[in-house]
Coordinates of C-alpha atoms in Angstrom, one line a residue:
M136 CA 110.1 13.9 134.0
P137 CA 110.2 10.1 134.4
V138 CA 110.5 9.1 138.1
S139 CA 111.7 5.8 139.4
R140 CA 110.2 4.8 142.8
I141 CA 112.5 2.4 144.6
L142 CA 111.7 0.7 148.0
L143 CA 114.7 -0.5 150.0
L144 CA 113.7 -2.7 153.0
G145 CA 115.9 -3.1 156.1
D146 CA 117.3 -6.4 157.3
I147 CA 114.7 -9.2 157.2
C148 CA 115.1 -11.0 160.5
G149 CA 113.8 -14.5 160.6
Q150 CA 110.3 -15.9 160.1
P151 CA 108.5 -12.9 161.5
G152 CA 110.3 -10.6 159.0
R153 CA 109.6 -12.9 156.1
Q154 CA 106.0 -13.3 157.1
A155 CA 105.6 -9.5 157.3
I156 CA 107.0 -9.2 153.8
Q157 CA 104.7 -11.9 152.5
L158 CA 101.6 -10.3 154.1
C159 CA 102.3 -6.7 153.4
L160 CA 104.7 -6.1 150.5
P161 CA 102.2 -6.7 147.7
G162 CA 99.8 -4.0 149.1
L163 CA 102.8 -1.7 150.0
R164 CA 104.0 -1.9 146.4
Q165 CA 100.6 -0.9 145.1
R166 CA 99.9 1.8 147.7
L167 CA 103.3 3.5 147.2
D168 CA 103.4 2.8 143.4
V169 CA 106.8 1.1 143.7
H170 CA 108.7 0.2 140.6
F171 CA 111.5 -1.9 142.2
V172 CA 112.1 -3.5 145.7
I173 CA 115.5 -4.2 147.2
A174 CA 115.5 -6.1 150.5
N175 CA 118.5 -7.1 152.7
G176 CA 118.0 -10.8 153.3
E177 CA 121.1 -11.8 155.2
N178 CA 119.3 -12.6 158.4
A179 CA 116.3 -14.3 156.8
A180 CA 117.1 -17.8 157.9
A181 CA 116.5 -17.8 161.7
G182 CA 118.6 -14.6 161.9
Y183 CA 121.7 -16.2 160.2
G184 CA 122.1 -16.2 156.4
I185 CA 119.6 -17.1 153.8
T186 CA 118.7 -20.3 151.9
P187 CA 117.5 -20.7 148.3
R188 CA 114.0 -21.7 149.4
L189 CA 113.7 -18.6 151.6
A190 CA 115.0 -16.4 148.8
D191 CA 112.5 -17.8 146.4
E192 CA 109.7 -17.0 148.9
L193 CA 110.9 -13.4 149.1
F194 CA 111.0 -13.1 145.3
A195 CA 107.4 -14.6 145.1
S196 CA 106.3 -11.9 147.7
G197 CA 107.5 -9.1 145.5
V198 CA 111.1 -8.5 146.3
D199 CA 113.1 -7.8 143.1
C200 CA 116.7 -7.9 144.4
I201 CA 118.1 -9.4 147.7
T202 CA 121.2 -7.9 149.1
T203 CA 123.2 -9.4 151.9
G204 CA 126.2 -8.7 154.2
D205 CA 128.5 -10.3 156.7
H206 CA 126.1 -13.3 157.1
A207 CA 125.8 -13.9 153.4
F208 CA 127.4 -17.3 153.4
D209 CA 126.3 -18.6 156.8
R210 CA 124.1 -21.3 155.1
K211 CA 126.2 -23.6 153.0
E212 CA 123.3 -24.5 150.8
S213 CA 123.2 -20.9 149.5
W214 CA 126.7 -20.8 148.2
S215 CA 126.0 -22.2 144.7
F216 CA 122.7 -20.2 144.6
Y217 CA 124.7 -16.9 144.6
G218 CA 126.4 -18.0 141.3
T219 CA 123.2 -19.0 139.5
E220 CA 120.5 -16.5 140.8
A221 CA 121.1 -12.9 139.4
R222 CA 118.6 -11.4 141.8
I223 CA 120.7 -12.1 144.9
L224 CA 123.9 -10.1 145.6
R225 CA 126.7 -10.6 148.1
P226 CA 129.0 -7.7 149.1
L227 CA 131.2 -6.5 146.2
N228 CA 134.3 -6.1 148.4
L229 CA 134.5 -9.7 149.5
P230 CA 137.3 -11.7 147.8
A231 CA 136.9 -12.2 144.1
E232 CA 136.9 -16.0 144.7
A233 CA 133.7 -15.7 146.8
P234 CA 130.5 -17.1 145.1
G235 CA 128.3 -14.8 143.3
R236 CA 128.6 -11.1 142.4
G237 CA 128.3 -7.8 144.2
N238 CA 126.5 -5.6 141.6
A239 CA 124.0 -6.0 138.8
V240 CA 121.6 -4.0 136.6
Y241 CA 117.9 -4.9 136.6
E242 CA 115.1 -3.9 134.3
T243 CA 112.1 -2.1 135.8
P244 CA 109.0 -0.4 134.5
A245 CA 110.7 2.9 135.0
G246 CA 114.0 1.8 133.2
P247 CA 117.1 0.0 134.3
I248 CA 118.4 0.3 137.8
G249 CA 122.0 -0.6 139.0
V250 CA 122.4 -2.1 142.5
I251 CA 125.7 -2.4 144.4
N252 CA 126.1 -4.3 147.7
L253 CA 129.0 -3.2 149.9
L254 CA 130.3 -4.4 153.3
G255 CA 131.8 -2.1 155.9
R256 CA 135.2 -2.7 157.6
V257 CA 134.9 -0.8 160.9
F258 CA 134.1 -3.3 163.7
M259 CA 133.5 -5.9 161.0
K260 CA 135.5 -8.7 159.4
P261 CA 138.5 -7.7 157.2
V262 CA 137.5 -7.2 153.6
D263 CA 138.6 -5.1 150.7
C264 CA 138.1 -1.3 151.0
P265 CA 134.5 -0.5 149.9
F266 CA 135.5 3.1 149.0
H267 CA 137.9 1.9 146.4
R268 CA 136.0 -1.2 145.2
V269 CA 132.8 0.7 144.5
L270 CA 134.6 3.1 142.1
E271 CA 135.9 0.1 140.1
V272 CA 132.4 -0.9 139.0
L273 CA 130.5 2.4 139.1
E274 CA 131.4 3.6 135.7
E275 CA 130.5 0.2 134.2
L276 CA 127.0 0.4 135.7
K277 CA 126.5 4.1 134.8
A278 CA 127.3 3.3 131.2
V279 CA 124.0 1.3 131.3
T280 CA 121.9 3.4 133.6
P281 CA 122.2 6.7 135.6
V282 CA 120.2 5.2 138.5
V283 CA 122.5 3.4 140.9
I284 CA 121.5 2.3 144.4
I285 CA 124.1 1.3 147.1
D286 CA 123.2 -1.0 150.0
F287 CA 126.1 -0.3 152.5
H288 CA 126.0 -3.1 155.1
A289 CA 128.1 -1.6 157.9
E290 CA 128.3 -1.1 161.6
A291 CA 129.8 2.3 162.2
T292 CA 127.8 5.5 161.6
A293 CA 130.9 7.5 160.6
E294 CA 131.9 4.9 158.0
K295 CA 128.4 5.0 156.5
E296 CA 128.3 8.8 156.5
A297 CA 131.8 9.0 154.9
L298 CA 130.7 6.6 152.1
G299 CA 127.6 8.8 151.5
W300 CA 129.8 11.9 151.0
H301 CA 132.4 9.8 149.0
L302 CA 129.6 9.0 146.5
A303 CA 127.5 12.2 146.7
G304 CA 126.7 13.3 143.2
K305 CA 127.9 9.9 141.8
V306 CA 125.1 7.6 142.7
S307 CA 121.3 7.9 143.3
A308 CA 121.3 6.6 146.9
V309 CA 123.5 5.3 149.6
I310 CA 121.3 3.3 152.0
G311 CA 122.8 1.8 155.2
T312 CA 121.8 -1.6 156.6
H313 CA 123.0 -4.0 159.3
T314 CA 122.3 -2.3 162.7
H315 CA 118.5 -3.1 162.6
V316 CA 117.7 0.3 164.1
Q317 CA 116.2 2.9 161.7
T318 CA 117.9 6.3 161.8
A319 CA 116.2 9.6 161.4
D320 CA 118.9 11.3 159.2
E321 CA 117.4 10.7 155.8
Q322 CA 118.5 13.5 153.4
I323 CA 119.6 14.4 149.9
L324 CA 123.4 14.9 149.7
A325 CA 124.8 17.4 147.2
D326 CA 121.3 17.9 145.8
S327 CA 121.7 14.5 144.1
T328 CA 122.2 11.4 146.4
A329 CA 119.6 10.1 148.8
Y330 CA 121.2 8.9 152.1
I331 CA 120.2 7.3 155.4
T332 CA 122.5 5.7 157.9
D333 CA 120.3 2.7 158.5
A334 CA 117.0 1.6 156.9
G335 CA 116.1 -0.4 160.0
M336 CA 114.7 -4.0 160.3
C337 CA 111.8 -6.1 159.1
G338 CA 111.1 -8.3 162.1
A339 CA 110.1 -8.4 165.8
F340 CA 110.7 -5.2 167.7
D341 CA 109.9 -6.7 171.1
S342 CA 113.4 -7.9 171.1
V343 CA 117.1 -7.1 171.0
L344 CA 117.7 -6.4 167.3
G345 CA 115.1 -9.0 166.4
M346 CA 116.3 -11.7 168.7
K347 CA 114.8 -12.9 172.0
K348 CA 115.5 -10.5 174.8
E349 CA 116.2 -13.1 177.5
L350 CA 118.8 -14.8 175.4
S351 CA 120.5 -11.5 174.4
L352 CA 120.6 -10.4 178.1
R353 CA 122.1 -13.7 179.2
R354 CA 124.8 -13.5 176.5
I355 CA 125.7 -10.0 177.7
I356 CA 125.3 -10.3 181.5
E357 CA 126.7 -13.8 181.9
A358 CA 129.2 -13.6 179.1
V359 CA 128.2 -17.1 177.9
P360 CA 128.0 -17.9 174.1
V361 CA 124.3 -18.5 174.0
R362 CA 122.9 -19.2 170.6
L363 CA 120.4 -16.4 169.9
A364 CA 116.9 -17.2 168.6
V365 CA 114.4 -15.0 166.7
A366 CA 111.7 -13.1 168.7
N367 CA 108.2 -12.7 167.5
G368 CA 106.5 -9.7 169.2
D369 CA 105.6 -6.3 167.7
V370 CA 106.5 -7.1 164.1
R371 CA 107.2 -4.1 161.8
I372 CA 108.5 -3.4 158.4
N373 CA 111.2 -0.7 158.1
G374 CA 112.7 0.8 155.0
V375 CA 112.9 3.8 152.8
L376 CA 111.2 4.9 149.6
V377 CA 113.5 6.8 147.2
E378 CA 112.2 8.8 144.2
V379 CA 114.8 9.2 141.5
D380 CA 114.8 11.1 138.2
A381 CA 115.1 8.1 135.9
A382 CA 116.8 10.3 133.1
T383 CA 119.6 11.8 135.3
G384 CA 119.8 9.5 138.3
R385 CA 119.4 12.4 140.7
A386 CA 117.5 11.6 143.9
L387 CA 114.4 13.7 144.4
T388 CA 113.0 12.5 147.7
I389 CA 113.7 9.9 150.5
T390 CA 111.0 8.9 152.9
R391 CA 111.2 6.5 155.9
I392 CA 108.8 3.6 155.9
Q393 CA 107.5 2.2 159.2
E394 CA 104.7 -0.4 158.9
P395 CA 103.3 -2.3 161.9
V396 CA 102.3 -5.9 160.9
V397 CA 100.0 -8.5 162.5
V398 CA 101.5 -11.9 162.1
N399 CA 100.6 -15.3 163.4
G400 CA 102.7 -18.1 164.9
A401 CA 105.4 -18.5 167.5
A402 CA 109.1 -17.6 167.1
E403 CA 111.0 -20.0 165.0
S404 CA 113.6 -22.6 166.0
T405 CA 117.3 -21.9 165.9
E406 CA 117.7 -25.0 163.7
P407 CA 118.7 -24.5 160.0
E408 CA 115.7 -23.9 157.8

């Protein structure tokens, strides 16, 4: 039975997260015998958005597909990049006029893989319904490949779980991103679809969700709009490894990944990169 081994990495937060990917992903790919790597890169640029240069750095480090979320367009220089680089996706359920696309099929050593990027609506900005939009493209992708992976970038656990059950038996995996905290609920739904509420974060864990603690505390305690900056202590890589039957698209296993990383350098500036 041909098996596709897919690694999905949680939100890459700033320079420490990018540096961790550069240092560790090549070895991680080899050790885990990974065929395809999906990484959420919407916080790659100092915690807010992504730039073409930083996306190219992630591709050079071994990332095959970059997904995003509510910060997809925070960096204006990336807008046209979404329309020209097929390896970066923005959420499918953004308006049709938004730059780029929300789904694609990629060739891998284990066969083609479909990827769909979706954005949640609960406690998030108003967008089209992800539950409806995903069904509009799903059959098109499954006509090309039975292996389809969903990155659902959402805030609410209930909304993520609901989408998991909505797509159980229809896709290979529904992987949650956005909250930067890896959950312990990895499972196979309906004997077919790998699921986890959140894959976690690639970044500094001596922090509040990857950002400096003192700034986060001031923002909460004093209620002032402090600009947050990326932290740099206790850097780790979080994600999940999913094994999929490449012939049927049925998920076989899902395993959480937690890798400590030693990186050098101070936390980055909040200035645009």
